[in-house]
């Protein structure tokens, strides 16, 4: 495909998307197909010769559409809202065209600088404390875009694990990281998303599912009791994933009660507000995040309620230094003269 054909086909694809979204109400939301429906409809082997674009594009209606779940339909009420918008689609098209890879500041300065500024805007929009802002001079706080809320939960857990291992080793230098890791225990309510369990599986740490109250919220006393039992059994509490807006019932854990308990025990609190975080843009809902000042990290998904398409998770930490310690690698080929002055997002995330 050359540039002239790209111009033509690009316009056709835009028309196709606009027609699809305009007429989406007339489609059945969940497809009526069985597992394996697609295999007989397409070739067994990848074609050795390229095919004309028309053939490929016709397959969208013939092969793909029959198996599509129409997440953008106003009649889609399963899972969670995952709405995009025309500006989001255009932004993604531009991002694909420019194809930026921003693991360090030097790998594309504008990419890093835009992320830094916009993450501060977003933090202010939802009323996060100033400690989470890049522009706050006396902290190392700041925001980073992760792919998913599940990844943010894991990133926070790995940072918390690094911090607790450092702290325990400073008191008991003869204990190895593996010995300490084997005694670590994380907490969440019995309503938390399954990604917390997965993060613990990956991090090789135990997880205590603490019973929620009659309104499905995690409360201070229940956590205090769980911690006391676990410490009696020789375990080391280090991480709480509190949920603001649970998957099942949109319940809100009580940070005002949980905060002081965790502060006393040096427990990192990560807030998973994947689903409901966008609601904090409205000042009238902000009381549901009272106690957020006690937390070390916070994440929500603009890809759920902010009409930014999947996937996009906004995550903030109070101490980007903790993420640096967890993810610090320094290969020769990524070094640059502004390292240490500029942000290198690779040390705030898993990739690279
Ligand atoms: C509270 C909560 N946390 C985490 C997730 C997982 O989000 P993601 O797909 O971004 O990992 C969900 C998804 O619905 C959720 O409701």
Coordinates of N, CA, C and O in Angstrom, one line a residue, residues 165-257:
X165 N 11.3 -5.2 51.9 CA 12.5 -6.0 51.9 C 13.7 -5.1 52.3 O 14.5 -5.5 53.2
X166 N 13.8 -3.9 51.8 CA 14.8 -2.9 52.2 C 14.8 -2.6 53.7 O 15.8 -2.6 54.4
X167 N 13.5 -2.4 54.2 CA 13.3 -2.0 55.6 C 13.7 -3.1 56.5 O 14.5 -2.9 57.5
X168 N 13.3 -4.3 56.2 CA 13.6 -5.5 57.1 C 15.1 -5.8 57.0 O 15.7 -6.1 58.0
X169 N 15.7 -5.7 55.8 CA 17.1 -6.0 55.7 C 18.0 -5.0 56.5 O 19.0 -5.3 56.9
X170 N 17.5 -3.7 56.6 CA 18.2 -2.7 57.3 C 18.3 -3.1 58.8 O 19.2 -2.8 59.5
X171 N 17.3 -3.8 59.3 CA 17.3 -4.3 60.7 C 17.9 -5.7 60.9 O 18.6 -5.9 61.9
X172 N 17.7 -6.5 59.9 CA 18.2 -7.9 60.0 C 19.0 -8.2 58.7 O 18.5 -8.9 57.8
X173 N 20.2 -7.7 58.6 CA 20.9 -7.8 57.3 C 21.2 -9.3 56.9 O 21.5 -9.5 55.7
X174 N 21.1 -10.2 57.8 CA 21.4 -11.6 57.5 C 20.3 -12.3 56.8 O 20.4 -13.4 56.2
X175 N 19.1 -11.6 56.7 CA 17.9 -12.2 56.0 C 18.0 -11.9 54.5 O 18.3 -10.8 54.1
X176 N 17.9 -12.9 53.7 CA 17.9 -12.7 52.3 C 16.6 -12.2 51.8 O 15.5 -12.5 52.4
X177 N 16.5 -11.5 50.6 CA 15.2 -11.1 50.0 C 14.3 -12.2 49.9 O 13.1 -12.1 50.2
X178 N 14.8 -13.4 49.5 CA 13.8 -14.6 49.3 C 13.2 -15.0 50.6 O 12.0 -15.3 50.7
X179 N 14.0 -15.0 51.7 CA 13.5 -15.4 53.0 C 12.4 -14.4 53.5 O 11.4 -14.8 54.0
X180 N 12.7 -13.1 53.2 CA 11.7 -12.1 53.6 C 10.4 -12.2 52.8 O 9.3 -12.3 53.3
X181 N 10.6 -12.4 51.5 CA 9.5 -12.5 50.5 C 8.6 -13.7 50.9 O 7.3 -13.6 50.9
X182 N 9.2 -14.8 51.4 CA 8.4 -15.9 51.8 C 7.5 -15.7 53.0 O 6.5 -16.5 53.2
X183 N 7.7 -14.6 53.7 CA 6.9 -14.3 54.9 C 6.0 -13.1 54.7 O 5.2 -12.7 55.6
X184 N 6.0 -12.5 53.5 CA 5.1 -11.3 53.2 C 3.7 -11.7 53.0 O 3.4 -12.7 52.4
X185 N 2.8 -10.8 53.5 CA 1.4 -11.0 53.3 C 0.7 -9.7 52.9 O 1.0 -8.7 53.5
X186 N -0.1 -9.8 51.9 CA -0.9 -8.7 51.3 C -2.3 -8.8 51.7 O -2.8 -9.9 52.1
X187 N -3.1 -7.7 51.7 CA -4.5 -7.7 52.1 C -5.4 -7.0 51.0 O -4.9 -6.1 50.3
X188 N -6.6 -7.5 51.0 CA -7.6 -6.8 50.2 C -8.9 -7.3 50.8 O -8.9 -8.3 51.6
X189 N -10.1 -6.7 50.4 CA -11.3 -7.2 50.9 C -11.8 -8.4 50.1 O -11.3 -8.6 49.0
X190 N -12.8 -9.1 50.6 CA -13.3 -10.3 49.9 C -14.1 -9.8 48.6 O -14.6 -10.6 47.9
X191 N -14.2 -8.5 48.4 CA -14.9 -8.0 47.3 C -13.9 -7.5 46.2 O -14.3 -7.0 45.1
X192 N -12.6 -7.5 46.5 CA -11.6 -6.9 45.5 C -11.6 -7.7 44.2 O -12.0 -8.9 44.2
X193 N -11.1 -7.0 43.2 CA -11.0 -7.6 41.9 C -9.9 -8.8 41.9 O -9.0 -8.7 42.6
X194 N -10.2 -9.8 41.0 CA -9.3 -10.9 41.0 C -7.8 -10.6 40.6 O -6.9 -11.3 40.8
X195 N -7.6 -9.4 40.0 CA -6.3 -9.0 39.7 C -5.4 -8.8 40.9 O -4.1 -8.9 40.8
X196 N -6.0 -8.6 42.1 CA -5.1 -8.5 43.3 C -4.5 -9.9 43.6 O -3.3 -10.0 43.9
X197 N -5.4 -10.9 43.4 CA -4.9 -12.3 43.7 C -3.8 -12.6 42.6 O -2.8 -13.2 43.0
X198 N -4.0 -12.2 41.4 CA -3.0 -12.5 40.4 C -1.7 -11.8 40.7 O -0.6 -12.4 40.5
X199 N -1.8 -10.5 41.1 CA -0.5 -9.8 41.4 C 0.2 -10.6 42.5 O 1.5 -10.7 42.5
X200 N -0.5 -11.1 43.5 CA 0.2 -11.9 44.6 C 0.8 -13.2 44.1 O 1.8 -13.6 44.5
X201 N 0.1 -13.8 43.1 CA 0.6 -15.0 42.5 C 1.9 -14.7 41.8 O 2.9 -15.4 42.0
X202 N 2.0 -13.6 41.1 CA 3.2 -13.2 40.3 C 4.3 -12.8 41.3 O 5.4 -13.2 41.1
X203 N 3.9 -12.1 42.4 CA 4.9 -11.6 43.3 C 5.3 -12.6 44.4 O 6.1 -12.4 45.2
X204 N 4.7 -13.8 44.3 CA 5.0 -14.9 45.2 C 4.8 -14.5 46.7 O 5.6 -14.8 47.5
X205 N 3.7 -13.8 46.9 CA 3.4 -13.4 48.3 C 2.0 -13.9 48.7 O 1.1 -14.1 47.8
X206 N 1.8 -14.1 50.0 CA 0.4 -14.6 50.4 C -0.6 -13.5 50.4 O -0.2 -12.3 50.5
X207 N -1.8 -13.8 50.3 CA -2.9 -12.8 50.3 C -4.0 -13.2 51.3 O -4.4 -14.4 51.4
X208 N -4.4 -12.2 52.1 CA -5.4 -12.4 53.1 C -6.7 -11.6 52.6 O -6.6 -10.4 52.5
X209 N -7.7 -12.4 52.2 CA -9.0 -11.7 51.8 C -9.8 -11.4 53.1 O -10.2 -12.3 53.8
X210 N -9.9 -10.2 53.4 CA -10.5 -9.8 54.7 C -12.0 -9.6 54.5 O -12.4 -8.9 53.5
X211 N -12.8 -10.1 55.4 CA -14.3 -10.0 55.2 C -14.7 -8.5 55.2 O -14.2 -7.7 56.0
X212 N -15.6 -8.2 54.3 CA -16.2 -6.9 54.2 C -17.4 -6.8 55.1 O -17.9 -7.8 55.6
X213 N -17.9 -5.5 55.4 CA -19.0 -5.3 56.3 C -20.3 -5.5 55.5 O -20.3 -5.9 54.4
X214 N -21.4 -5.2 56.2 CA -22.7 -5.5 55.6 C -23.0 -4.6 54.4 O -23.9 -4.8 53.6
X215 N -22.1 -3.5 54.2 CA -22.3 -2.7 52.9 C -21.1 -3.0 52.0 O -20.8 -2.2 51.1
X216 N -20.5 -4.2 52.2 CA -19.4 -4.7 51.3 C -18.2 -3.8 51.3 O -17.4 -3.8 50.3
X217 N -17.9 -3.1 52.4 CA -16.8 -2.2 52.5 C -15.7 -2.9 53.4 O -16.1 -3.5 54.4
X218 N -14.5 -2.6 53.1 CA -13.4 -3.1 54.1 C -13.3 -2.0 55.2 O -13.2 -0.8 54.8
X219 N -13.3 -2.5 56.4 CA -13.3 -1.5 57.6 C -12.0 -1.7 58.4 O -11.3 -2.8 58.3
X220 N -11.7 -0.7 59.1 CA -10.4 -0.7 59.9 C -10.3 -1.8 60.9 O -9.2 -2.5 61.0
X221 N -11.4 -2.1 61.6 CA -11.3 -3.2 62.7 C -11.0 -4.5 62.1 O -10.2 -5.3 62.6
X222 N -11.7 -4.9 61.0 CA -11.5 -6.2 60.3 C -10.0 -6.3 59.9 O -9.4 -7.4 60.0
X223 N -9.5 -5.2 59.3 CA -8.1 -5.3 58.9 C -7.1 -5.4 60.1 O -6.2 -6.2 60.0
X224 N -7.4 -4.7 61.1 CA -6.5 -4.7 62.3 C -6.5 -6.1 62.9 O -5.4 -6.6 63.2
X225 N -7.6 -6.8 62.9 CA -7.7 -8.2 63.4 C -6.9 -9.1 62.5 O -6.2 -10.0 63.0
X226 N -7.1 -9.0 61.2 CA -6.4 -9.9 60.3 C -4.9 -9.7 60.4 O -4.1 -10.7 60.4
X227 N -4.4 -8.4 60.6 CA -3.0 -8.2 60.7 C -2.5 -8.8 62.0 O -1.4 -9.5 62.0
X228 N -3.2 -8.6 63.1 CA -2.7 -9.2 64.4 C -2.6 -10.7 64.3 O -1.6 -11.3 64.7
X229 N -3.6 -11.4 63.7 CA -3.5 -12.9 63.5 C -2.3 -13.3 62.7 O -1.5 -14.2 63.0
X230 N -2.1 -12.6 61.6 CA -1.0 -12.9 60.7 C 0.4 -12.7 61.3 O 1.3 -13.5 61.2
X231 N 0.5 -11.6 62.1 CA 1.8 -11.3 62.7 C 2.1 -12.4 63.8 O 3.2 -12.8 64.0
X232 N 1.0 -12.8 64.5 CA 1.2 -13.9 65.5 C 1.8 -15.2 64.8 O 2.5 -15.9 65.4
X233 N 1.4 -15.4 63.5 CA 1.9 -16.5 62.8 C 3.2 -16.3 62.1 O 3.6 -17.0 61.2
X234 N 3.9 -15.2 62.4 CA 5.2 -14.9 61.9 C 5.2 -14.3 60.5 O 6.3 -14.2 59.9
X235 N 4.1 -13.8 60.0 CA 4.0 -13.2 58.7 C 4.3 -11.7 58.8 O 4.1 -11.0 59.9
X236 N 4.7 -11.1 57.7 CA 5.0 -9.6 57.6 C 4.0 -8.9 56.7 O 4.1 -9.1 55.5
X237 N 3.1 -8.2 57.3 CA 2.1 -7.4 56.4 C 2.8 -6.3 55.7 O 3.7 -5.6 56.3
X238 N 2.5 -6.1 54.4 CA 3.3 -5.1 53.7 C 2.4 -4.3 52.7 O 2.9 -3.2 52.2
X239 N 1.2 -4.8 52.3 CA 0.5 -4.2 51.1 C -1.0 -4.4 51.3 O -1.4 -5.5 51.7
X240 N -1.7 -3.3 51.1 CA -3.2 -3.4 51.1 C -3.6 -2.8 49.8 O -3.3 -1.7 49.4
X241 N -4.4 -3.5 49.1 CA -5.1 -3.0 47.9 C -6.6 -2.7 48.3 O -7.4 -3.6 48.5
X242 N -6.8 -1.4 48.5 CA -8.2 -0.9 48.9 C -8.9 -0.6 47.6 O -8.3 0.0 46.6
X243 N -10.2 -0.9 47.6 CA -11.0 -0.7 46.3 C -11.9 0.5 46.6 O -12.7 0.5 47.5
X244 N -11.9 1.4 45.7 CA -12.9 2.5 45.7 C -13.8 2.2 44.4 O -13.5 2.6 43.3
X245 N -14.9 1.5 44.7 CA -15.8 1.1 43.6 C -15.5 -0.3 43.2 O -14.9 -0.6 42.2
X246 N -16.1 -1.3 44.0 CA -15.8 -2.7 43.7 C -16.5 -3.1 42.5 O -17.5 -2.6 42.0
X247 N -16.0 -4.2 41.9 CA -16.5 -4.7 40.6 C -17.9 -5.2 40.8 O -18.8 -4.9 39.9
X248 N -18.2 -5.9 41.9 CA -19.5 -6.5 42.0 C -20.6 -5.5 42.4 O -21.7 -5.6 41.8
X249 N -20.3 -4.5 43.3 CA -21.4 -3.7 43.8 C -21.0 -2.2 43.9 O -21.8 -1.4 44.5
X250 N -19.9 -1.8 43.4 CA -19.4 -0.4 43.5 C -19.4 0.0 45.0 O -19.8 1.2 45.3
X251 N -18.9 -0.8 45.9 CA -18.7 -0.5 47.3 C -17.3 0.3 47.4 O -16.4 0.0 46.6
X252 N -17.3 1.1 48.5 CA -16.1 1.9 48.7 C -15.4 1.5 50.1 O -16.1 1.7 51.1
X253 N -14.2 1.0 50.0 CA -13.5 0.7 51.3 C -13.3 2.0 52.1 O -13.1 3.1 51.5
X254 N -13.2 1.8 53.4 CA -13.1 3.0 54.3 C -11.7 3.4 54.5 O -11.1 3.0 55.5
X255 N -11.2 4.3 53.7 CA -9.8 4.7 53.8 C -9.5 5.5 55.1 O -8.4 5.4 55.6
X256 N -10.5 6.2 55.6 CA -10.3 7.0 56.8 C -9.9 6.0 58.0 O -9.1 6.3 58.8
X257 N -10.5 4.8 58.0 CA -10.2 3.9 59.1 C -9.0 3.0 58.7 O -8.2 2.7 59.6

